[in-house]
Amino acid sequence: MDIRFDQIKSYSNGKAGLITGLCEQIGVNDVFNQLLTQPAGRPPEIPYGILAQMMLVNIADDHHPLSRMHDYFEDVDLEAIFGMRVDPGKINDDRFGGFLDLMQNAGCNSILSEIAVRAFKRYGIKLGNVNFDTTSKVMWGQYETPEGTQGVVDISFGYSKQNRPDKKQIKLSMGTTQGICIDGQVLSGNQDDKRFNIDNLDRAAELRERFESAANEFFYIADSAAFTKEFLEKAQRLEVKVITRMPDQIKETKAAIEYAAVNLESMTRIEIPTSTKPAVYRIAESSCSYYDTPLKMAVCYSENLESTKRQTIEKRVAKELDTLEKLIKRTQKRSFACREDAELEIEKLQNQDFSKIKYHRIEISMNEVTVKRRGRPSKKPENDIAKTTFDLVIDLKKDIESIENAITKECIFVVVSTEMSMSAEAILREYKTQSAVERKFQFLKSPQFVNALYVDSPKRVEAIGYLMLILMLILSVAEYVVRRELESEKKAIIGPGNVKMSRPSLVAIHGIFYSVVTSTVTIGKVVHRGYNKPLRDNVRTVMRYLGIPEDLFIRGAV
């Protein structure tokens, strides 16, 4: 039998199929085609919706640079995954670069917003409270924004959350609801978080209107960077309710921490479930007014933070001890000719050098030292005294009570809400959903989001940043829907590493599609497609929940 192995090809396109299946269910193709296609002129050789999918697939998997996109898609069954015939020769960096320019011109915000609305409508998700936060991303290339260019991010120096103040950066904002990335922006590298939150209130109010969320069911949740007089006043004007952490340096916060530190036993103990062990808190309720804004306060002590904060304080104690020992050693080498000089030195040490000591107790005493003259002792003892000096004796001890009090205070924080009817427990529970943004940022900071972004202009950097946010949106929607359906059916699936999961993460869901392997066999001019082995139960379950047809990986051109 004459077997032509060049007519047989195998593919591992499971992850690509998941992304394109989600895009088709949500209508991502239609959004890009409608907003990027010019009313005049010939249609593009590859529809913009397909180009968008190709970039999303590449970002989610390996993120090749635009110049190597052709290499990446050489091993992808393009016709099956994208549902149309795509000429591999048409896949080049100029095409994708032009796509990014068109995307930025069309308005990246508009594209992201429309996809979010469609995703929520398709899967029956309602908008809840929205958590907002920002992160920075170091940029390694040389980028310059032309003078007078509007609507393009400025890749510049700014406060680096990656501890690289020597590098230019961009910033990314994200808004999540129920763990879903519903909103986000690509921001200039020097964007201030306080200014961002003030400006972002308008965006939050628009989100509430677009998703028809009731005003009493919608909260803007953010970290302490949002807590400013201007932010709170603007939130009142827009009737946007706010939950945020009150900074530790605020007078009302200091008073609340002092009160909680000595009243822990009388505070209510609650537990908040996490992915590992429950987080245990003690909470107390209070209220205050910041300028003219009334606030409900949740004063919170975290038991889980105690071990971490103890290590932090112990480092400070050790540093303070080292500083004190050097100072004491230097001081005790000195002798004073008179009592008055010694007393002045003691006063100086107490009022200056030791005034900011927090974790040690210091006692200073004076030792009078008599020095006798050389030679035969005199019959009159007073004649033997050559001089009298005064030395300082410094006794140093750890202040255990102060150390323990400092550890306790480090574990206390204050969260406030502009909704005065909320309980302290409700405020804390809503605020702790802020961790969902951090988990999503971990994905954006992963190796997939390459350092240089492989593009040569801020305009294209901005567009790729929004593609990342769109990818985060569709994957986090998948995570939410799969978790919701598993809970409804009281089921679990087998995730990567044969781990049984009832609440799989978006990374785990993405990962299980590695198991999908297909092959094509060309007989004559006809291409036949099939699975090398049946789809696993976990893959079939996820596809059923998401409405993705099982033949997606082996279909031909539609």
Coordinates of C-alpha atoms in Angstrom, one line a residue:
M1 CA 0.0 0.0 0.0
D2 CA 1.3 3.4 -1.0
I3 CA 1.0 5.6 2.2
R4 CA 1.5 9.3 1.7
F5 CA 2.4 10.7 5.1
D6 CA 2.6 14.2 3.8
Q7 CA -1.2 14.0 3.3
I8 CA -1.7 13.5 7.1
K9 CA -1.3 16.3 9.6
S10 CA -2.0 16.3 13.3
Y11 CA -2.9 19.4 15.3
S12 CA -3.2 20.4 19.0
N13 CA -5.6 23.3 18.6
G14 CA -7.7 22.8 21.7
K15 CA -6.7 26.1 23.4
A16 CA -7.2 28.0 20.1
G17 CA -10.6 26.4 19.6
L18 CA -11.7 27.4 23.1
I19 CA -10.9 31.1 22.3
T20 CA -12.6 31.1 18.9
G21 CA -15.6 29.2 20.3
L22 CA -16.1 31.8 23.0
C23 CA -15.6 34.6 20.4
E24 CA -18.3 33.1 18.2
Q25 CA -20.7 32.7 21.1
I26 CA -20.2 36.2 22.3
G27 CA -20.1 37.8 18.8
V28 CA -16.6 39.2 18.9
N29 CA -16.3 38.8 15.1
D30 CA -19.3 40.9 14.5
V31 CA -18.1 43.7 16.7
F32 CA -14.7 44.0 15.0
N33 CA -16.2 43.6 11.5
Q34 CA -18.8 46.3 12.2
L35 CA -16.5 48.9 13.8
L36 CA -13.4 48.4 11.7
T37 CA -14.8 47.9 8.2
Q38 CA -14.8 51.0 6.1
P39 CA -18.1 51.9 4.3
A40 CA -16.3 52.5 1.0
G41 CA -13.6 50.3 -0.6
R42 CA -13.2 46.7 -1.1
P43 CA -13.6 44.2 1.8
P44 CA -10.5 42.9 3.5
E45 CA -8.9 39.7 2.3
I46 CA -9.2 38.3 5.9
P47 CA -12.1 39.7 7.9
Y48 CA -11.2 41.9 10.8
G49 CA -13.1 39.6 13.2
I50 CA -10.9 36.7 12.1
L51 CA -7.7 38.8 12.5
A52 CA -8.9 39.8 16.0
Q53 CA -9.4 36.1 16.9
M54 CA -6.0 35.2 15.5
M55 CA -4.3 37.7 17.7
L56 CA -6.4 36.6 20.8
V57 CA -5.4 33.0 20.1
N58 CA -1.8 33.9 19.8
I59 CA -1.7 36.1 22.9
A60 CA -3.4 33.3 25.0
D61 CA -1.0 30.7 23.9
D62 CA 2.5 31.8 23.0
H63 CA 2.4 35.4 21.9
H64 CA 4.7 35.4 18.9
P65 CA 5.7 38.8 17.6
L66 CA 3.8 40.2 14.6
S67 CA 6.7 39.3 12.4
R68 CA 6.4 35.6 13.3
M69 CA 2.6 35.2 13.3
H70 CA 3.0 33.2 10.1
D71 CA 5.3 30.7 11.9
Y72 CA 2.7 30.3 14.8
F73 CA -0.2 29.6 12.5
E74 CA 1.7 27.1 10.3
D75 CA 0.8 24.5 12.9
V76 CA -2.9 25.5 13.3
D77 CA -5.8 24.0 11.3
L78 CA -7.0 27.5 10.2
E79 CA -10.1 26.3 8.3
A80 CA -11.4 24.3 11.3
I81 CA -10.6 26.8 14.0
F82 CA -11.8 29.9 12.3
G83 CA -14.5 28.4 10.2
M84 CA -13.2 29.7 6.9
R85 CA -10.3 29.2 4.5
V86 CA -7.4 31.5 5.3
D87 CA -4.4 31.7 2.9
P88 CA -1.3 31.3 5.1
G89 CA 0.6 33.5 2.7
K90 CA -1.7 36.4 3.7
I91 CA -0.6 36.2 7.4
N92 CA 2.1 38.8 7.8
D93 CA 3.1 41.6 10.2
D94 CA 1.9 44.4 7.9
R95 CA -1.6 43.0 7.9
F96 CA -1.7 42.7 11.7
G97 CA 0.0 46.1 12.2
G98 CA -2.6 47.7 10.0
F99 CA -5.3 45.9 12.0
L100 CA -4.0 47.4 15.2
D101 CA -4.0 50.9 13.7
L102 CA -7.6 50.5 12.6
M103 CA -8.6 49.1 16.0
Q104 CA -7.1 52.2 17.7
N105 CA -8.7 54.6 15.3
A106 CA -12.1 52.9 15.8
G107 CA -11.9 53.4 19.5
C108 CA -10.6 50.5 21.7
N109 CA -12.9 51.5 24.6
S110 CA -16.0 51.2 22.3
I111 CA -14.9 47.7 21.2
L112 CA -14.3 46.5 24.7
S113 CA -17.6 47.9 26.0
E114 CA -19.6 46.3 23.2
I115 CA -18.0 42.9 23.7
A116 CA -18.7 43.1 27.4
V117 CA -22.4 43.9 26.9
R118 CA -22.8 41.0 24.4
A119 CA -21.0 38.6 26.7
F120 CA -23.2 39.4 29.7
K121 CA -26.3 39.1 27.5
R122 CA -25.3 35.8 25.9
Y123 CA -24.6 34.1 29.3
G124 CA -27.3 35.8 31.4
I125 CA -24.9 37.6 33.7
K126 CA -26.0 40.7 35.7
L127 CA -23.7 43.5 36.6
G128 CA -22.9 43.7 40.4
N129 CA -20.5 45.8 42.3
V130 CA -17.3 46.7 40.3
N131 CA -13.8 46.5 41.7
F132 CA -11.3 48.9 40.1
D133 CA -7.5 48.8 40.3
T134 CA -4.4 49.6 38.3
T135 CA -1.0 48.0 37.6
S136 CA 2.1 49.1 35.7
K137 CA 3.9 47.3 32.9
V138 CA 7.5 47.9 32.1
M139 CA 8.3 48.7 28.5
W140 CA 11.8 47.9 27.2
G141 CA 11.6 49.4 23.7
Q142 CA 12.1 53.1 22.6
Y143 CA 8.7 54.6 22.1
E144 CA 7.9 58.2 21.3
T145 CA 4.5 59.8 20.9
P146 CA 4.4 62.5 18.2
E147 CA 3.7 66.0 19.4
G148 CA 0.0 66.9 19.4
T149 CA -1.2 63.3 19.0
Q150 CA -4.5 62.8 20.7
G151 CA -5.9 59.6 22.2
V152 CA -2.6 57.7 22.3
V153 CA -1.0 56.6 25.5
D154 CA 2.3 58.2 26.6
I155 CA 4.9 55.5 27.4
S156 CA 6.8 57.4 30.0
F157 CA 8.3 57.2 33.5
G158 CA 6.0 57.0 36.5
Y159 CA 5.4 55.3 39.8
S160 CA 6.4 51.7 39.1
K161 CA 4.4 49.0 40.8
Q162 CA 7.0 46.6 39.4
N163 CA 9.9 48.4 41.3
R164 CA 11.5 49.5 38.1
P165 CA 11.6 53.3 38.3
D166 CA 14.4 53.3 35.8
K167 CA 12.2 52.1 33.0
K168 CA 9.4 53.6 31.0
Q169 CA 6.0 52.0 31.4
I170 CA 2.3 51.9 30.6
K171 CA -0.4 51.4 33.1
L172 CA -3.4 49.1 32.9
S173 CA -6.7 49.6 34.7
M174 CA -9.3 46.9 35.2
G175 CA -12.8 46.7 36.6
T176 CA -14.2 43.3 37.6
T177 CA -17.6 42.2 38.7
Q178 CA -18.1 38.8 40.2
G179 CA -14.6 38.0 39.1
I180 CA -15.3 39.0 35.5
C181 CA -13.2 41.6 33.8
I182 CA -15.9 43.9 32.5
D183 CA -13.9 47.1 31.9
G184 CA -10.4 48.4 31.6
Q185 CA -8.2 51.0 30.1
V186 CA -4.6 51.3 28.8
L187 CA -3.2 54.4 30.5
S188 CA -0.1 56.5 30.2
G189 CA 2.8 55.5 32.3
N190 CA 2.7 58.6 34.5
Q191 CA -1.0 58.3 35.3
D192 CA -1.7 59.0 39.0
D193 CA -3.9 56.5 40.8
K194 CA -5.8 59.2 42.7
R195 CA -6.5 61.1 39.5
F196 CA -7.5 57.9 37.7
N197 CA -10.1 57.0 40.3
I198 CA -11.6 60.5 40.2
D199 CA -11.9 60.4 36.4
N200 CA -13.0 56.8 36.4
L201 CA -16.2 57.6 38.4
D202 CA -17.7 58.9 35.1
R203 CA -16.9 55.6 33.5
A204 CA -18.4 53.7 36.4
A205 CA -21.6 55.7 36.1
E206 CA -21.7 54.9 32.4
L207 CA -21.2 51.2 33.1
R208 CA -24.2 51.3 35.6
E209 CA -26.4 52.8 32.9
R210 CA -25.2 50.5 30.1
F211 CA -25.9 47.4 32.0
E212 CA -29.1 48.8 33.6
S213 CA -27.9 48.2 37.1
A214 CA -30.0 49.7 39.9
A215 CA -28.2 52.5 41.7
N216 CA -28.8 50.8 45.1
E217 CA -27.2 47.6 43.9
F218 CA -24.0 49.1 42.4
F219 CA -20.8 50.0 44.3
Y220 CA -17.5 51.4 43.1
I221 CA -14.9 49.4 45.1
A222 CA -11.2 50.5 45.2
D223 CA -8.1 50.5 47.4
S224 CA -7.0 53.5 49.5
A225 CA -5.7 55.4 46.4
A226 CA -9.4 56.3 45.8
F227 CA -9.9 57.9 49.2
T228 CA -9.7 61.6 48.5
K229 CA -12.0 64.6 49.3
E230 CA -12.5 65.2 45.5
F231 CA -13.3 61.5 44.8
L232 CA -15.9 61.3 47.6
E233 CA -17.6 64.6 46.6
K234 CA -17.8 63.5 42.9
A235 CA -19.2 60.1 43.9
Q236 CA -21.9 61.9 45.8
R237 CA -22.8 64.1 42.8
L238 CA -22.9 61.1 40.4
E239 CA -24.9 59.1 43.0
V240 CA -22.3 56.3 42.8
K241 CA -21.9 54.4 46.1
V242 CA -18.3 53.8 47.2
I243 CA -16.5 51.2 49.3
T244 CA -12.8 51.9 49.8
R245 CA -10.0 51.6 52.4
M246 CA -9.3 54.6 54.5
P247 CA -5.6 55.5 54.5
D248 CA -3.7 54.8 57.8
Q249 CA -2.5 58.4 58.1
I250 CA -6.0 59.9 58.3
K251 CA -6.9 61.1 61.8
E252 CA -10.1 59.1 61.9
T253 CA -8.2 55.9 60.9
K254 CA -5.6 56.4 63.6
A255 CA -8.3 56.8 66.3
A256 CA -10.1 53.7 65.1
I257 CA -6.9 51.6 65.1
E258 CA -6.1 52.8 68.7
Y259 CA -9.6 51.9 69.8
A260 CA -9.5 48.4 68.2
A261 CA -6.1 47.6 69.5
V262 CA -7.3 47.6 73.1
N263 CA -10.8 46.2 72.4
L264 CA -10.1 43.1 70.2
E265 CA -11.9 40.7 72.5
S266 CA -15.2 42.6 72.3
M267 CA -15.1 42.8 68.4
T268 CA -17.2 40.4 66.3
R269 CA -15.4 37.4 64.8
I270 CA -16.2 36.4 61.2
E271 CA -14.8 34.1 58.5
I272 CA -14.6 34.8 54.8
P273 CA -13.9 31.8 52.5
T274 CA -10.9 31.9 50.3
S275 CA -9.4 29.4 47.8
T276 CA -7.2 28.0 50.6
K277 CA -8.1 28.5 54.2
P278 CA -10.8 30.9 55.5
A279 CA -9.7 34.4 56.3
V280 CA -10.6 35.3 59.9
Y281 CA -11.4 38.8 61.0
R282 CA -12.6 40.7 64.1
I283 CA -14.7 43.7 63.1
A284 CA -16.3 46.7 64.8
E285 CA -18.7 49.2 63.4
S286 CA -18.4 53.0 63.6
S287 CA -19.1 56.1 61.6
C288 CA -17.4 59.4 60.8
S289 CA -17.6 62.4 58.5
Y290 CA -14.7 63.2 56.1
Y291 CA -15.1 66.8 55.3
D292 CA -18.8 66.8 54.3
T293 CA -19.1 63.2 53.4
P294 CA -20.7 60.9 56.0
L295 CA -19.0 57.4 56.1
K296 CA -19.8 54.1 57.6
M297 CA -16.7 52.5 59.0
A298 CA -15.7 48.8 59.3
V299 CA -12.7 48.6 61.7
C300 CA -11.1 45.2 60.9
Y301 CA -8.4 43.1 62.5
S302 CA -7.1 40.3 60.3
E303 CA -5.9 37.2 62.2
N304 CA -4.4 35.8 59.1
L305 CA -2.0 38.7 58.8
E306 CA -0.5 38.2 62.2
S307 CA 2.4 35.9 61.2
T308 CA 3.3 38.1 58.2
K309 CA 3.1 41.3 60.3
R310 CA 5.1 39.8 63.1
Q311 CA 8.0 39.1 60.7
T312 CA 7.7 42.7 59.4
I313 CA 7.9 44.1 62.9
E314 CA 10.7 41.8 63.9
K315 CA 12.8 43.1 61.0
R316 CA 12.1 46.7 62.2
V317 CA 13.1 45.7 65.8
A318 CA 16.4 44.2 64.5
K319 CA 17.1 47.3 62.4
E320 CA 16.4 49.6 65.3
L321 CA 18.6 47.5 67.7
D322 CA 21.5 47.6 65.2
T323 CA 21.2 51.4 65.0
L324 CA 21.0 51.8 68.8
E325 CA 23.9 49.5 69.5
K326 CA 26.1 51.6 67.2
L327 CA 25.0 54.8 68.8
I328 CA 25.5 53.5 72.3
K329 CA 28.9 52.1 71.5
R330 CA 30.0 55.5 70.1
T331 CA 28.5 57.4 73.1
Q332 CA 30.0 55.2 75.8
K333 CA 33.5 55.9 74.5
R334 CA 33.1 59.5 75.6
S335 CA 33.9 60.9 79.1
F336 CA 32.7 64.3 80.3
A337 CA 34.8 66.6 82.5
C338 CA 31.8 67.9 84.5
R339 CA 28.4 66.8 85.5
E340 CA 26.7 69.6 83.6
D341 CA 28.1 68.4 80.3
A342 CA 27.0 64.8 81.0
E343 CA 23.5 66.0 81.8
L344 CA 23.3 68.0 78.6
E345 CA 24.4 64.9 76.6
I346 CA 21.7 62.8 78.4
E347 CA 19.1 65.5 77.5
K348 CA 20.2 65.5 73.9
L349 CA 20.0 61.7 73.6
Q350 CA 16.5 61.6 75.1
N351 CA 15.1 64.5 73.0
Q352 CA 16.9 63.7 69.7
D353 CA 18.6 60.4 69.2
F354 CA 16.3 58.2 71.3
S355 CA 13.1 60.2 70.7
K356 CA 11.8 58.1 67.8
I357 CA 12.7 54.7 69.3
K358 CA 9.6 52.4 69.2
Y359 CA 10.6 48.9 70.2
H360 CA 13.1 49.3 73.0
R361 CA 13.3 50.8 76.5
I362 CA 16.4 52.8 77.3
E363 CA 17.6 53.9 80.7
I364 CA 20.5 56.3 81.0
S365 CA 22.5 56.8 84.2
M366 CA 25.7 58.7 85.1
N367 CA 28.8 57.1 86.5
E368 CA 31.3 59.3 88.4
V369 CA 34.8 58.1 87.8
T370 CA 37.8 59.3 89.9
V371 CA 41.2 59.1 88.4
K372 CA 44.2 59.2 90.8
R373 CA 47.6 60.8 90.0
R374 CA 50.6 58.8 89.4
G375 CA 53.4 58.2 92.0
R376 CA 53.6 57.6 95.8
P377 CA 50.3 58.1 97.6
S378 CA 50.0 61.3 99.5
K379 CA 49.4 61.5 103.2
K380 CA 46.4 63.6 102.3
P381 CA 44.1 61.4 100.1
E382 CA 42.5 64.4 98.4
N383 CA 45.9 65.3 97.0
D384 CA 45.9 61.9 95.1
I385 CA 42.9 62.8 92.9
A386 CA 44.1 64.0 89.5
K387 CA 40.6 64.5 88.0
T388 CA 37.0 63.4 88.1
T389 CA 35.1 62.4 84.9
F390 CA 31.5 61.5 84.2
D391 CA 30.6 58.5 82.0
L392 CA 27.2 57.6 80.7
V393 CA 25.8 54.1 81.3
I394 CA 23.0 53.1 78.9
D395 CA 20.8 50.1 79.6
L396 CA 18.9 48.7 76.5
K397 CA 16.0 46.3 76.6
K398 CA 13.3 45.2 74.2
D399 CA 9.9 46.7 74.9
I400 CA 7.8 43.5 74.5
E401 CA 4.6 45.3 75.2
S402 CA 5.2 47.9 72.5
I403 CA 6.3 45.3 70.0
E404 CA 3.1 43.2 70.5
N405 CA 1.0 46.4 70.3
A406 CA 2.7 47.3 67.0
I407 CA 2.0 43.9 65.6
T408 CA -1.7 44.2 66.6
K409 CA -2.0 47.6 65.0
E410 CA -0.4 46.4 61.8
C411 CA -3.2 43.9 61.4
I412 CA -5.9 46.5 61.8
F413 CA -7.3 48.5 58.8
V414 CA -10.4 50.5 58.2
V415 CA -12.8 50.1 55.2
V416 CA -15.5 52.7 54.7
S417 CA -18.7 52.9 52.6
T418 CA -20.8 55.9 51.6
E419 CA -23.9 53.7 52.2
M420 CA -24.6 54.4 55.9
S421 CA -27.1 51.5 56.2
M422 CA -24.5 48.9 55.5
S423 CA -23.2 46.7 58.3
A424 CA -19.4 46.4 59.0
E425 CA -19.5 42.8 57.9
A426 CA -21.2 43.6 54.6
I427 CA -18.6 46.4 53.9
L428 CA -15.7 44.1 54.6
R429 CA -17.1 41.2 52.5
E430 CA -17.6 43.5 49.5
Y431 CA -14.2 45.0 49.9
K432 CA -12.4 41.6 50.0
T433 CA -13.8 40.9 46.4
Q434 CA -11.0 43.4 45.4
S435 CA -8.7 40.4 45.3
A436 CA -10.4 39.3 42.1
V437 CA -8.7 42.2 40.3
E438 CA -5.3 41.2 41.6
R439 CA -5.8 37.6 40.4
K440 CA -6.6 38.9 36.9
F441 CA -3.6 41.2 36.9
Q442 CA -1.4 38.1 37.6
F443 CA -2.5 36.9 34.1
L444 CA -1.7 40.3 32.5
K445 CA 1.8 40.2 34.1
S446 CA 2.4 36.6 33.0
P447 CA 5.0 35.8 30.2
Q448 CA 2.3 35.9 27.6
F449 CA 2.1 39.6 27.9
V450 CA 5.6 40.1 26.5
N451 CA 7.8 42.9 27.7
A452 CA 8.4 44.8 24.5
L453 CA 5.0 43.9 23.0
Y454 CA 6.9 43.5 19.7
V455 CA 5.3 46.6 18.1
D456 CA 7.0 49.9 17.3
S457 CA 4.4 52.6 18.2
P458 CA 2.4 53.6 21.2
K459 CA -0.7 53.4 19.1
R460 CA -0.2 49.7 18.5
V461 CA 0.9 49.1 22.1
E462 CA -2.4 50.6 23.2
A463 CA -4.4 48.4 20.8
I464 CA -2.6 45.2 22.0
G465 CA -3.2 46.2 25.6
Y466 CA -7.0 46.3 24.8
L467 CA -6.8 43.0 23.1
M468 CA -5.3 41.6 26.3
L469 CA -8.3 43.1 28.2
I470 CA -10.7 41.6 25.7
L471 CA -9.0 38.2 26.2
M472 CA -9.3 38.6 29.9
L473 CA -13.0 39.4 29.5
I474 CA -13.9 36.4 27.5
L475 CA -11.8 34.0 29.6
S476 CA -13.2 35.3 32.9
V477 CA -16.7 35.0 31.5
A478 CA -15.9 31.4 30.8
E479 CA -14.6 30.9 34.3
Y480 CA -17.7 32.4 35.8
V481 CA -20.1 30.4 33.6
V482 CA -18.3 27.1 34.2
R483 CA -18.2 27.7 38.0
R484 CA -21.9 28.7 38.0
E485 CA -23.0 25.6 36.1
L486 CA -20.8 23.2 38.1
E487 CA -22.4 24.6 41.3
S488 CA -25.9 24.3 39.8
E489 CA -25.3 20.6 38.9
K490 CA -23.3 19.9 42.0
K491 CA -20.5 18.5 39.9
A492 CA -16.7 18.8 39.5
I493 CA -14.3 18.4 36.6
I494 CA -10.8 17.0 36.3
G495 CA -8.4 19.9 35.8
P496 CA -4.7 19.9 34.9
G497 CA -2.6 17.4 36.9
N498 CA -5.7 15.2 37.5
V499 CA -7.0 17.5 40.2
K500 CA -10.7 17.5 40.9
M501 CA -12.1 21.0 40.7
S502 CA -15.5 22.4 41.5
R503 CA -14.3 26.0 41.0
P504 CA -11.7 25.8 38.2
S505 CA -9.7 29.0 37.4
L506 CA -9.6 30.5 33.9
V507 CA -6.0 29.1 33.6
A508 CA -7.2 25.6 34.6
I509 CA -10.1 25.8 32.1
H510 CA -7.7 27.0 29.4
G511 CA -5.3 24.2 30.3
I512 CA -7.6 21.2 30.0
F513 CA -8.0 21.9 26.3
Y514 CA -4.4 20.7 25.7
S515 CA -5.8 17.2 25.5
V516 CA -7.7 18.0 22.2
V517 CA -5.8 16.4 19.3
T518 CA -7.1 16.3 15.7
S519 CA -5.8 15.2 12.4
T520 CA -6.5 15.9 8.7
V521 CA -6.1 13.4 5.9
T522 CA -6.1 14.7 2.3
I523 CA -7.5 12.2 -0.2
G524 CA -7.5 13.6 -3.7
K525 CA -8.6 17.2 -3.2
V526 CA -10.8 16.5 -0.2
V527 CA -9.7 17.2 3.3
H528 CA -11.1 14.8 6.0
R529 CA -10.9 15.8 9.6
G530 CA -11.4 13.8 12.8
Y531 CA -10.4 13.5 16.5
N532 CA -7.4 11.3 17.2
K533 CA -9.2 10.2 20.3
P534 CA -12.6 11.1 21.8
L535 CA -12.9 14.4 23.6
R536 CA -12.4 14.0 27.4
D537 CA -15.4 14.4 29.7
N538 CA -14.0 17.6 31.2
V539 CA -13.6 19.2 27.8
R540 CA -17.1 18.2 26.7
T541 CA -18.6 19.5 30.0
V542 CA -17.0 22.9 29.6
M543 CA -18.0 23.1 25.9
R544 CA -21.6 22.2 26.9
Y545 CA -21.7 24.9 29.6
L546 CA -20.3 27.5 27.2
G547 CA -22.5 26.5 24.2
I548 CA -19.6 25.7 22.0
P549 CA -20.4 22.9 19.5
E550 CA -18.2 19.7 19.8
D551 CA -17.5 19.7 16.0
L552 CA -15.7 23.1 16.2
F553 CA -12.3 21.5 16.0
I554 CA -13.1 19.3 13.0
R555 CA -15.4 21.5 10.9
G556 CA -14.6 22.8 7.5
A557 CA -15.2 26.2 6.1
V558 CA -18.7 27.5 6.7

